[in-house]
């Protein structure tokens, strides 16, 4: 694999020579533009509008139109000589917690390889970032463009991920739902139950590009002259979902079925319990009244007992004396 950049990481007074390699590659089925009638290739040619001559790609430069209409031409040499301090140095600006960086800022990822005798400071920075849970915010100039980036450990290597500048991320307020939309607690509880049903650990090997696989099947069939069998597809949903609770319960049951579990089992009970817990208690206000009534009843009994005791004290002593004799008998 060929390195796309070579320089060093400036880590305080420590310099780490590194080579940068692209960490990702997009895989897709490559198509060519052809004439539909006979399959002939479509070619594009580049012509200069001044002299009408065809221009080779190697003779094309970058041009910037000035306000007066003149064109400022920048050659490859001009671009290479841009006065950027980060042209050959990854400059560490500061360290921030990894979870504070919104993934929307991430653009491209690159692997950093220690160059020459830089293995020890490379490992030092990698392990220090891992132990502290911090991410290094850096500046670097890649492909003739300075970018903000973050430097973080991934396994045994350091990964450089270029980021968008703040003014390159569009404001999202236009996409927010209207503030008057209300969701019932029972619906939230059921949605949480569905999330819990599909909760698992991330394993990228479980996912595959089915679109690319389907294209390869079609191309193979075209090459061999076979017909392609169309797979059975689910019928599209009609209209709006009116009963959110029913739709969410059906989603939970379907998710459990796909995982080999019985539908309407634990997940349904969990959702029902959560939804029940989310409902306000109806008898909360009546409780004090019952307590008061019980207290009054107890007071009446205590009063009646006291009255009976007083009456018993006023009776003749003879009758009182008979009581122990009867008990002895």
XYZ file of C-alpha atoms in Angstrom:
329
model
C 0.000 0.000 0.000
C 1.324 3.419 -0.940
C 1.493 6.223 1.645
C -0.440 9.356 0.659
C 1.416 11.669 3.057
C 4.672 11.696 4.940
C 5.572 14.011 7.817
C 5.530 14.029 11.606
C 3.258 14.434 14.608
C 4.241 17.336 16.859
C 3.437 16.153 20.401
C 4.767 18.905 22.663
C 8.551 18.746 22.332
C 8.295 15.180 20.981
C 8.348 14.654 17.222
C 6.966 11.398 15.783
C 7.812 10.771 12.094
C 4.845 9.021 10.457
C 3.445 7.819 7.155
C -0.260 8.226 6.412
C -2.338 5.588 4.617
C -5.989 5.663 3.593
C -7.921 3.595 6.152
C -11.042 2.988 4.062
C -12.028 2.172 0.511
C -15.494 2.317 -0.969
C -16.469 -0.812 -2.868
C -19.055 -0.625 -5.599
C -19.847 -2.138 -8.967
C -18.144 0.039 -11.593
C -20.205 1.030 -14.623
C -19.191 2.778 -17.831
C -21.347 5.121 -19.866
C -22.276 3.439 -23.148
C -24.543 3.980 -26.131
C -27.737 2.016 -25.316
C -28.279 1.042 -28.963
C -24.932 -0.707 -29.592
C -22.984 -0.635 -26.305
C -20.322 1.711 -27.652
C -18.268 3.610 -25.038
C -19.072 7.265 -24.487
C -15.937 9.439 -24.461
C -15.459 12.948 -23.178
C -12.885 15.306 -24.620
C -11.580 18.508 -23.060
C -11.282 21.531 -25.349
C -9.907 24.974 -24.659
C -12.474 27.666 -25.468
C -9.693 30.101 -26.464
C -7.835 28.170 -29.173
C -10.289 25.294 -29.697
C -7.552 22.689 -29.149
C -8.048 19.457 -27.216
C -6.167 19.619 -23.896
C -4.460 16.653 -22.237
C -5.331 16.066 -18.586
C -1.695 16.631 -17.586
C -1.885 20.185 -19.027
C -4.899 21.218 -16.967
C -4.275 23.627 -14.059
C -6.464 25.280 -11.454
C -7.884 28.706 -12.272
C -9.514 31.314 -10.040
C -11.586 34.031 -11.716
C -10.787 37.496 -10.364
C -13.444 40.217 -9.926
C -12.310 41.935 -13.144
C -12.761 38.726 -15.158
C -9.085 37.845 -15.387
C -8.077 34.281 -14.579
C -5.363 33.546 -11.990
C -3.723 30.239 -12.948
C -2.283 28.031 -10.188
C -0.036 25.184 -11.248
C 0.772 22.029 -9.280
C 4.013 23.709 -8.157
C 2.091 26.703 -6.823
C -0.188 24.437 -4.809
C 2.764 22.487 -3.422
C 4.424 25.697 -2.216
C 1.498 26.993 -0.176
C 2.815 28.635 3.032
C 1.106 26.209 5.418
C 2.884 25.279 8.659
C 0.877 22.034 8.747
C 1.996 20.911 5.275
C 4.374 18.322 6.728
C 3.441 18.417 10.422
C 0.394 17.131 12.301
C 0.079 19.880 14.911
C -1.589 18.837 18.183
C -3.800 21.708 19.374
C -5.512 20.297 22.462
C -7.047 17.183 24.007
C -10.787 16.641 24.528
C -12.959 13.712 25.727
C -13.759 11.424 22.813
C -17.514 11.412 23.516
C -17.723 15.198 23.112
C -16.972 15.080 19.362
C -20.146 14.786 17.306
C -19.698 12.117 14.567
C -21.233 14.521 12.030
C -17.873 16.315 11.877
C -15.912 13.199 10.794
C -14.902 13.205 7.117
C -12.174 10.638 6.217
C -10.031 8.192 8.167
C -6.325 7.399 7.806
C -3.883 5.024 9.508
C -0.658 6.454 10.887
C 2.450 4.280 10.739
C 5.598 5.056 12.713
C 8.367 5.938 10.277
C 11.921 4.780 11.094
C 12.928 4.911 14.774
C 9.654 6.535 15.892
C 8.073 3.372 17.355
C 8.621 4.329 21.024
C 7.086 7.849 20.959
C 4.314 6.465 18.714
C 3.416 3.810 21.308
C 3.768 6.393 24.088
C 1.180 8.707 22.511
C -1.137 5.806 21.609
C -1.165 4.349 25.116
C -1.467 7.753 26.804
C -4.553 8.568 24.733
C -6.085 5.181 25.514
C -5.463 5.406 29.268
C -6.835 8.948 29.579
C -9.797 8.462 27.225
C -8.836 11.655 25.413
C -8.753 12.493 21.708
C -6.119 14.815 20.251
C -7.472 17.667 18.124
C -4.931 18.438 15.411
C -4.417 20.433 12.235
C -2.993 18.821 9.115
C -2.722 19.702 5.411
C -3.701 16.732 3.218
C -4.210 16.879 -0.543
C -3.399 20.603 -0.616
C -6.076 21.468 1.921
C -5.701 22.198 5.620
C -8.167 20.337 7.792
C -9.113 20.013 11.410
C -8.696 16.396 12.506
C -8.702 14.135 15.518
C -6.056 11.617 16.488
C -7.182 8.567 18.468
C -6.077 4.980 19.146
C -7.687 2.025 17.375
C -6.264 -1.274 18.510
C -2.497 -1.045 18.067
C -2.492 1.903 15.657
C -3.196 5.613 15.682
C -6.037 6.773 13.458
C -6.182 10.257 11.947
C -9.732 11.339 11.100
C -10.162 14.578 9.202
C -13.113 16.739 10.198
C -15.349 19.348 8.651
C -14.955 22.939 9.785
C -17.858 24.269 11.885
C -19.128 26.490 9.049
C -19.316 23.418 6.774
C -21.965 21.746 8.952
C -25.421 23.050 8.120
C -27.855 24.240 10.780
C -30.338 21.458 11.613
C -33.131 23.548 13.164
C -35.203 23.490 9.950
C -35.583 19.696 10.222
C -36.892 19.633 13.809
C -40.587 18.576 14.253
C -43.093 21.166 15.381
C -43.004 21.895 19.115
C -46.718 21.097 19.573
C -46.245 17.400 18.742
C -46.925 15.338 21.881
C -46.076 11.702 22.523
C -47.817 9.720 25.257
C -45.694 8.076 27.978
C -47.145 4.678 26.990
C -45.874 5.132 23.422
C -42.417 6.078 24.661
C -42.405 2.990 26.917
C -43.346 0.737 23.991
C -40.647 2.299 21.785
C -38.111 1.690 24.562
C -39.250 -1.938 24.692
C -38.603 -2.314 20.960
C -35.120 -0.820 21.371
C -34.384 -3.234 24.229
C -35.521 -6.176 22.089
C -32.909 -5.378 19.412
C -30.207 -4.237 21.813
C -26.840 -5.931 21.190
C -23.120 -5.235 20.851
C -21.752 -3.780 17.608
C -20.265 -6.337 15.207
C -19.698 -4.908 11.693
C -19.246 -8.407 10.235
C -22.990 -9.004 10.663
C -23.831 -6.460 7.952
C -23.381 -6.809 4.205
C -23.997 -4.719 1.093
C -27.016 -6.525 -0.352
C -27.371 -3.962 -3.160
C -23.898 -4.723 -4.489
C -24.531 -8.472 -4.170
C -27.799 -8.115 -6.137
C -26.004 -6.179 -8.895
C -23.376 -8.916 -9.153
C -26.144 -11.531 -9.531
C -27.738 -9.507 -12.353
C -24.386 -9.055 -14.130
C -23.636 -12.769 -13.825
C -27.037 -13.581 -15.303
C -26.449 -11.127 -18.168
C -23.058 -12.696 -18.905
C -24.417 -16.258 -18.955
C -27.753 -15.480 -20.621
C -29.895 -16.582 -17.672
C -33.009 -14.958 -16.298
C -32.889 -13.328 -12.898
C -35.524 -14.462 -10.408
C -37.032 -11.503 -8.626
C -37.119 -12.029 -4.831
C -40.386 -11.728 -2.959
C -40.843 -8.221 -1.611
C -43.054 -7.000 1.181
C -46.077 -4.938 0.225
C -45.548 -1.196 0.788
C -47.346 0.336 3.751
C -50.545 2.205 2.878
C -51.455 5.515 4.474
C -50.359 6.847 7.828
C -49.808 4.865 10.994
C -52.721 5.927 13.177
C -52.339 3.560 16.157
C -48.729 3.971 17.260
C -49.120 1.524 20.158
C -50.376 -1.253 17.876
C -47.625 -0.608 15.334
C -44.935 -0.611 18.024
C -46.288 -3.803 19.610
C -46.271 -5.473 16.176
C -42.668 -4.283 15.703
C -41.649 -5.806 19.042
C -43.338 -9.118 18.177
C -41.690 -9.219 14.739
C -38.260 -8.451 16.202
C -38.690 -11.241 18.748
C -39.835 -13.655 16.029
C -36.739 -12.909 13.933
C -34.550 -13.587 16.967
C -36.261 -16.954 17.507
C -38.211 -15.824 20.558
C -41.932 -16.129 21.178
C -43.902 -13.042 20.215
C -45.744 -11.207 22.990
C -43.432 -12.652 25.629
C -41.088 -10.830 27.950
C -40.818 -7.784 25.742
C -44.595 -7.351 25.689
C -44.820 -7.736 29.456
C -41.943 -5.301 29.921
C -43.681 -2.769 27.687
C -46.980 -3.314 29.479
C -45.364 -2.863 32.861
C -43.516 0.249 31.733
C -46.689 1.667 30.209
C -48.629 0.863 33.387
C -45.956 2.547 35.470
C -46.150 5.582 33.210
C -49.923 6.002 33.929
C -50.854 8.325 36.807
C -52.387 6.573 39.841
C -56.168 7.221 39.985
C -56.682 6.412 43.700
C -53.939 8.691 45.038
C -56.351 11.405 46.176
C -58.775 8.967 47.920
C -56.118 7.473 50.189
C -56.183 10.299 52.800
C -60.006 10.041 53.034
C -59.794 6.298 53.830
C -57.132 6.954 56.389
C -59.289 9.641 58.027
C -62.328 7.342 58.043
C -60.301 4.553 59.639
C -59.006 6.999 62.226
C -62.566 8.115 63.101
C -63.722 4.501 63.462
C -60.814 3.721 65.760
C -61.643 6.822 67.822
C -65.293 5.755 68.184
C -64.276 2.260 69.324
C -61.838 3.704 71.846
C -64.573 6.041 73.172
C -67.095 3.198 73.435
C -64.576 1.025 75.278
C -63.830 3.853 77.715
C -67.535 4.339 78.383
C -68.030 0.607 79.000
C -65.138 0.577 81.444
C -66.637 3.455 83.424
C -70.021 1.690 83.616
C -68.372 -1.483 84.814
C -66.664 0.441 87.599
C -70.034 1.718 88.946
C -71.558 -1.801 89.304
C -71.806 -3.443 92.824
C -68.748 -5.294 94.110
C -70.716 -8.547 94.550
C -71.224 -8.960 90.885
C -67.608 -8.173 90.282
C -66.530 -10.851 92.754
C -68.528 -13.559 90.949
C -66.523 -13.167 87.848
C -63.287 -14.819 89.159
C -65.369 -17.772 90.521
C -66.885 -18.445 87.137
C -63.479 -18.290 85.527
C -62.116 -20.832 88.034
C -65.009 -23.180 87.293
